[in-house]
Amino acid sequence: MEVLSSRVLLRPRDPARSRRFYADTLGLAVYREFGPPEQPGVVFFLGHGFLELSGRSDDGPAAAVPLWLQVRDVAAEEERLTKAGVTVLREARTEPWGLVELWITDPDGHRIVLVQIPDDHPLRRDTR
């Protein structure tokens, strides 16, 4: 299989609320918008991937499928997002595997893991 593109799809309970959360609170950039003006879908940039909010669902979040977002400074994001009223599931801390992780949720309860890779972590080393 040759994968040319990929994205995570979320069907929020309240599309307008979720759009505000991802665009305004998290600050994700919009890749594209589509669909009817009364219920538009939106695709956000997620680093090398995409996050699509489209349609609507009354189902709860899939607890086993969190979003993993690498950021430059977890502590700064934790402070900013806490001030914005975002639900913090677990405060930032360094995991045994060396990554700094902060666990939050979106308005529907989808788990989001914000991750910082420290300068001395093996993922940052040049293995050539």
Coordinates of N, CA and C in Angstrom, one line a residue:
M1 N 0.8 -1.2 0.0 CA 0.0 0.0 0.0 C 0.9 1.2 0.0
E2 N 0.6 2.2 -0.9 CA 1.3 3.5 -0.9 C 0.3 4.5 -0.4
V3 N 0.6 5.0 0.8 CA -0.3 6.1 1.4 C 0.2 7.4 1.0
L4 N -0.7 8.2 0.3 CA -0.4 9.5 -0.2 C -0.7 10.6 0.7
S5 N -1.7 10.4 1.6 CA -2.1 11.4 2.6 C -2.9 10.7 3.7
S6 N -3.0 11.4 4.8 CA -3.8 10.8 5.9 C -4.3 11.9 6.7
R7 N -5.4 11.6 7.5 CA -5.9 12.5 8.4 C -6.8 11.8 9.5
V8 N -6.9 12.4 10.6 CA -7.8 11.9 11.7 C -9.1 12.6 11.5
L9 N -10.2 11.8 11.6 CA -11.6 12.4 11.4 C -12.3 12.4 12.8
L10 N -12.8 13.5 13.2 CA -13.6 13.6 14.4 C -15.0 14.1 14.0
R11 N -16.0 13.5 14.6 CA -17.4 13.9 14.4 C -17.9 14.5 15.7
P12 N -17.8 15.8 15.8 CA -18.1 16.5 17.1 C -19.6 16.5 17.4
R13 N -19.9 16.6 18.7 CA -21.3 16.8 19.1 C -21.8 18.2 18.7
D14 N -20.9 19.2 18.9 CA -21.2 20.6 18.5 C -20.1 21.1 17.6
P15 N -20.3 21.0 16.3 CA -19.2 21.3 15.4 C -18.7 22.7 15.6
A16 N -19.5 23.7 15.8 CA -19.0 25.1 16.0 C -18.2 25.2 17.2
R17 N -18.6 24.6 18.3 CA -17.8 24.6 19.5 C -16.4 24.0 19.3
S18 N -16.4 22.8 18.7 CA -15.1 22.1 18.4 C -14.2 22.9 17.5
R19 N -14.8 23.5 16.5 CA -14.1 24.4 15.5 C -13.4 25.5 16.3
R20 N -14.1 26.2 17.2 CA -13.5 27.3 18.0 C -12.4 26.7 18.8
F21 N -12.6 25.5 19.4 CA -11.5 25.0 20.3 C -10.2 24.7 19.5
Y22 N -10.4 24.0 18.4 CA -9.2 23.7 17.6 C -8.5 24.9 16.9
A23 N -9.4 25.8 16.4 CA -8.8 27.0 15.7 C -8.4 28.1 16.7
D24 N -9.2 28.4 17.7 CA -8.9 29.6 18.5 C -8.2 29.2 19.8
T25 N -8.6 28.1 20.5 CA -7.9 27.7 21.7 C -6.6 27.1 21.5
L26 N -6.6 26.0 20.6 CA -5.3 25.4 20.3 C -4.5 26.1 19.3
G27 N -5.1 26.9 18.5 CA -4.4 27.7 17.5 C -4.0 27.0 16.2
L28 N -4.7 25.9 15.9 CA -4.3 25.1 14.7 C -4.7 25.9 13.4
A29 N -3.9 25.9 12.4 CA -4.1 26.6 11.1 C -5.0 25.7 10.3
V30 N -5.9 26.4 9.5 CA -6.9 25.7 8.6 C -6.2 25.4 7.3
Y31 N -6.3 24.1 6.9 CA -5.8 23.7 5.6 C -6.9 23.9 4.6
R32 N -8.2 23.5 4.9 CA -9.2 23.8 3.9 C -10.6 23.7 4.6
E33 N -11.6 24.3 4.0 CA -13.0 24.2 4.5 C -13.8 23.7 3.3
F34 N -14.9 23.0 3.6 CA -15.7 22.4 2.5 C -17.1 22.2 3.0
G35 N -18.0 21.9 2.1 CA -19.3 21.5 2.5 C -20.3 22.7 2.5
P36 N -21.5 22.5 2.9 CA -22.5 23.6 2.9 C -22.2 24.6 3.9
P37 N -22.5 25.9 3.7 CA -22.2 27.0 4.6 C -22.9 26.8 6.0
E38 N -24.1 26.1 6.0 CA -24.8 25.9 7.3 C -24.2 24.8 8.1
Q39 N -23.4 24.0 7.6 CA -22.7 22.9 8.3 C -21.4 22.6 7.7
P40 N -20.4 23.5 7.7 CA -19.2 23.3 6.9 C -18.3 22.3 7.7
G41 N -17.4 21.6 6.9 CA -16.4 20.8 7.5 C -15.1 21.6 7.4
V42 N -14.1 21.3 8.2 CA -12.9 22.0 8.2 C -11.8 21.0 8.5
V43 N -10.6 21.2 7.8 CA -9.5 20.4 7.9 C -8.3 21.3 8.5
F44 N -7.7 20.9 9.6 CA -6.6 21.6 10.2 C -5.3 20.9 9.9
F45 N -4.3 21.7 9.8 CA -2.9 21.2 9.8 C -2.6 20.6 11.1
L46 N -1.9 19.4 11.1 CA -1.4 18.8 12.3 C 0.1 18.4 12.0
G47 N 0.9 19.3 11.9 CA 2.3 19.0 11.5 C 2.3 18.3 10.2
H48 N 2.7 17.0 10.1 CA 2.7 16.3 8.8 C 1.4 15.6 8.5
G49 N 0.4 15.8 9.3 CA -0.9 15.2 9.1 C -2.0 16.3 9.1
F50 N -3.2 15.8 9.2 CA -4.4 16.6 9.2 C -5.4 16.2 10.2
L51 N -6.2 17.1 10.7 CA -7.4 16.8 11.5 C -8.6 17.3 10.8
E52 N -9.6 16.5 10.6 CA -10.8 16.9 9.9 C -12.0 16.9 10.9
L53 N -12.7 18.0 11.1 CA -13.9 18.1 11.8 C -15.0 18.2 10.8
S54 N -15.9 17.2 10.7 CA -17.0 17.2 9.8 C -18.1 16.4 10.3
G55 N -19.3 16.7 9.8 CA -20.5 16.0 10.3 C -20.7 16.3 11.8
R56 N -21.6 15.4 12.3 CA -21.9 15.6 13.8 C -22.2 14.2 14.3
S57 N -21.9 14.0 15.6 CA -22.2 12.7 16.2 C -22.6 12.9 17.7
D58 N -23.5 12.1 18.2 CA -23.8 12.2 19.6 C -23.0 11.1 20.3
D59 N -22.2 10.3 19.6 CA -21.4 9.3 20.3 C -20.3 10.0 21.1
G60 N -19.8 9.3 22.1 CA -18.7 9.9 22.9 C -17.4 9.7 22.2
P61 N -16.3 10.2 22.8 CA -15.0 10.1 22.2 C -14.5 8.6 22.3
A62 N -13.6 8.3 21.4 CA -13.0 7.0 21.4 C -11.8 7.1 22.3
A63 N -11.9 6.6 23.6 CA -10.9 6.8 24.6 C -9.5 6.2 24.2
A64 N -9.6 5.1 23.4 CA -8.4 4.4 23.0 C -7.6 5.1 21.8
V65 N -8.2 6.2 21.3 CA -7.6 6.9 20.2 C -7.3 8.4 20.5
P66 N -6.3 8.7 21.3 CA -5.9 10.1 21.5 C -5.2 10.7 20.4
L67 N -5.2 12.0 20.3 CA -4.4 12.8 19.4 C -3.0 13.0 20.0
W68 N -2.0 12.8 19.3 CA -0.6 13.0 19.8 C 0.0 14.2 19.0
L69 N 0.2 15.3 19.7 CA 0.7 16.6 19.1 C 2.0 17.0 19.7
Q70 N 3.1 17.0 18.9 CA 4.4 17.5 19.4 C 4.4 19.0 19.3
V71 N 4.8 19.6 20.4 CA 4.9 21.0 20.6 C 6.3 21.4 21.0
R72 N 6.7 22.7 20.9 CA 8.1 23.1 21.3 C 8.2 23.2 22.8
D73 N 7.2 23.7 23.5 CA 7.3 24.0 24.9 C 6.0 23.6 25.6
V74 N 6.0 22.4 26.2 CA 4.8 21.9 26.9 C 4.4 22.8 28.1
A75 N 5.4 23.2 28.8 CA 5.1 24.1 30.0 C 4.3 25.4 29.6
A76 N 4.8 26.0 28.5 CA 4.1 27.2 28.0 C 2.7 26.9 27.6
E77 N 2.5 25.8 26.9 CA 1.2 25.4 26.4 C 0.3 25.1 27.6
E78 N 0.8 24.4 28.6 CA 0.0 24.1 29.7 C -0.5 25.4 30.4
E79 N 0.4 26.3 30.6 CA 0.0 27.6 31.2 C -1.1 28.3 30.4
R80 N -0.8 28.4 29.1 CA -1.8 29.1 28.2 C -3.1 28.4 28.1
L81 N -3.1 27.1 28.0 CA -4.4 26.3 27.9 C -5.1 26.3 29.2
T82 N -4.5 26.2 30.3 CA -5.1 26.3 31.6 C -5.8 27.6 31.8
K83 N -5.2 28.7 31.4 CA -5.8 30.0 31.5 C -7.0 30.1 30.6
A84 N -7.0 29.4 29.5 CA -8.1 29.4 28.5 C -9.3 28.4 28.9
G85 N -9.1 27.7 30.1 CA -10.1 26.9 30.6 C -10.2 25.5 30.0
V86 N -9.1 25.1 29.4 CA -9.0 23.7 28.8 C -8.9 22.7 29.9
T87 N -9.6 21.6 29.8 CA -9.6 20.5 30.8 C -8.2 19.8 30.7
V88 N -7.5 19.8 31.8 CA -6.2 19.1 31.9 C -6.5 17.8 32.7
L89 N -6.2 16.7 32.0 CA -6.4 15.4 32.6 C -5.2 15.0 33.4
R90 N -4.0 15.4 33.0 CA -2.8 15.2 33.7 C -1.8 16.2 33.4
E91 N -1.2 16.9 34.5 CA -0.3 17.9 34.3 C 1.0 17.4 33.6
A92 N 1.8 18.3 33.0 CA 3.0 18.0 32.3 C 4.0 17.3 33.2
R93 N 4.6 16.3 32.7 CA 5.7 15.6 33.4 C 6.5 14.8 32.4
T94 N 7.7 14.5 32.9 CA 8.6 13.7 32.1 C 8.3 12.2 32.3
E95 N 8.1 11.5 31.2 CA 7.7 10.1 31.2 C 9.0 9.3 31.4
P96 N 8.9 8.0 31.8 CA 10.1 7.2 31.9 C 10.8 7.0 30.6
W97 N 10.2 7.2 29.5 CA 10.8 7.1 28.1 C 11.4 8.4 27.7
G98 N 11.4 9.4 28.6 CA 12.1 10.7 28.3 C 11.3 11.8 27.7
L99 N 10.1 11.6 27.2 CA 9.3 12.7 26.6 C 8.5 13.4 27.7
V100 N 8.3 14.7 27.5 CA 7.5 15.5 28.4 C 6.1 15.5 27.9
E101 N 5.1 15.0 28.6 CA 3.7 14.9 28.1 C 2.7 15.7 29.0
L102 N 1.8 16.3 28.4 CA 0.6 16.9 29.0 C -0.6 16.3 28.4
W103 N -1.6 15.9 29.2 CA -2.8 15.3 28.7 C -4.0 16.3 28.9
I104 N -4.7 16.6 27.8 CA -5.8 17.5 27.9 C -7.0 16.8 27.1
T105 N -8.2 17.5 27.1 CA -9.3 17.0 26.3 C -9.9 18.2 25.5
D106 N -10.5 17.8 24.4 CA -11.3 18.8 23.6 C -12.7 18.9 24.3
P107 N -13.5 19.7 23.8 CA -14.9 19.9 24.4 C -15.7 18.6 24.4
D108 N -15.5 17.7 23.5 CA -16.2 16.4 23.5 C -15.6 15.3 24.4
G109 N -14.4 15.6 24.9 CA -13.7 14.6 25.7 C -12.7 13.8 25.0
H110 N -12.4 14.1 23.7 CA -11.3 13.4 23.0 C -10.0 13.8 23.7
R111 N -9.2 12.8 24.0 CA -7.9 13.0 24.7 C -6.9 13.5 23.7
I112 N -6.1 14.5 24.1 CA -5.0 15.1 23.3 C -3.8 15.0 24.2
V113 N -2.7 14.5 23.7 CA -1.4 14.4 24.4 C -0.5 15.4 23.7
L114 N -0.1 16.4 24.5 CA 0.9 17.4 24.0 C 2.2 16.9 24.4
V115 N 3.2 16.8 23.5 CA 4.5 16.1 23.8 C 5.6 17.1 23.4
Q116 N 6.6 17.2 24.3 CA 7.8 17.9 24.0 C 9.0 16.9 24.0
I117 N 9.8 17.0 23.0 CA 11.0 16.1 22.9 C 12.2 16.9 23.4
P118 N 12.7 16.5 24.6 CA 13.9 17.3 25.1 C 15.1 17.2 24.2
D119 N 15.9 18.3 24.3 CA 17.1 18.3 23.4 C 18.0 17.1 23.5
D120 N 18.1 16.5 24.7 CA 19.0 15.4 24.9 C 18.3 14.0 24.6
H121 N 17.1 14.0 24.1 CA 16.4 12.7 23.9 C 16.9 12.0 22.7
P122 N 16.9 10.7 22.6 CA 17.4 10.0 21.5 C 16.7 10.3 20.1
L123 N 15.5 10.8 20.2 CA 14.8 11.2 19.0 C 15.4 12.4 18.3
R124 N 16.2 13.1 19.1 CA 16.8 14.3 18.6 C 18.3 14.1 18.1
R125 N 18.8 12.9 18.4 CA 20.2 12.6 18.0 C 20.3 12.2 16.5
D126 N 21.3 12.7 15.9 CA 21.6 12.3 14.5 C 22.3 10.9 14.6
T127 N 21.6 9.9 14.0 CA 22.1 8.5 14.1 C 22.9 8.2 12.9
R128 N 23.3 9.2 12.1 CA 24.1 8.8 10.9 C 25.5 8.6 11.3

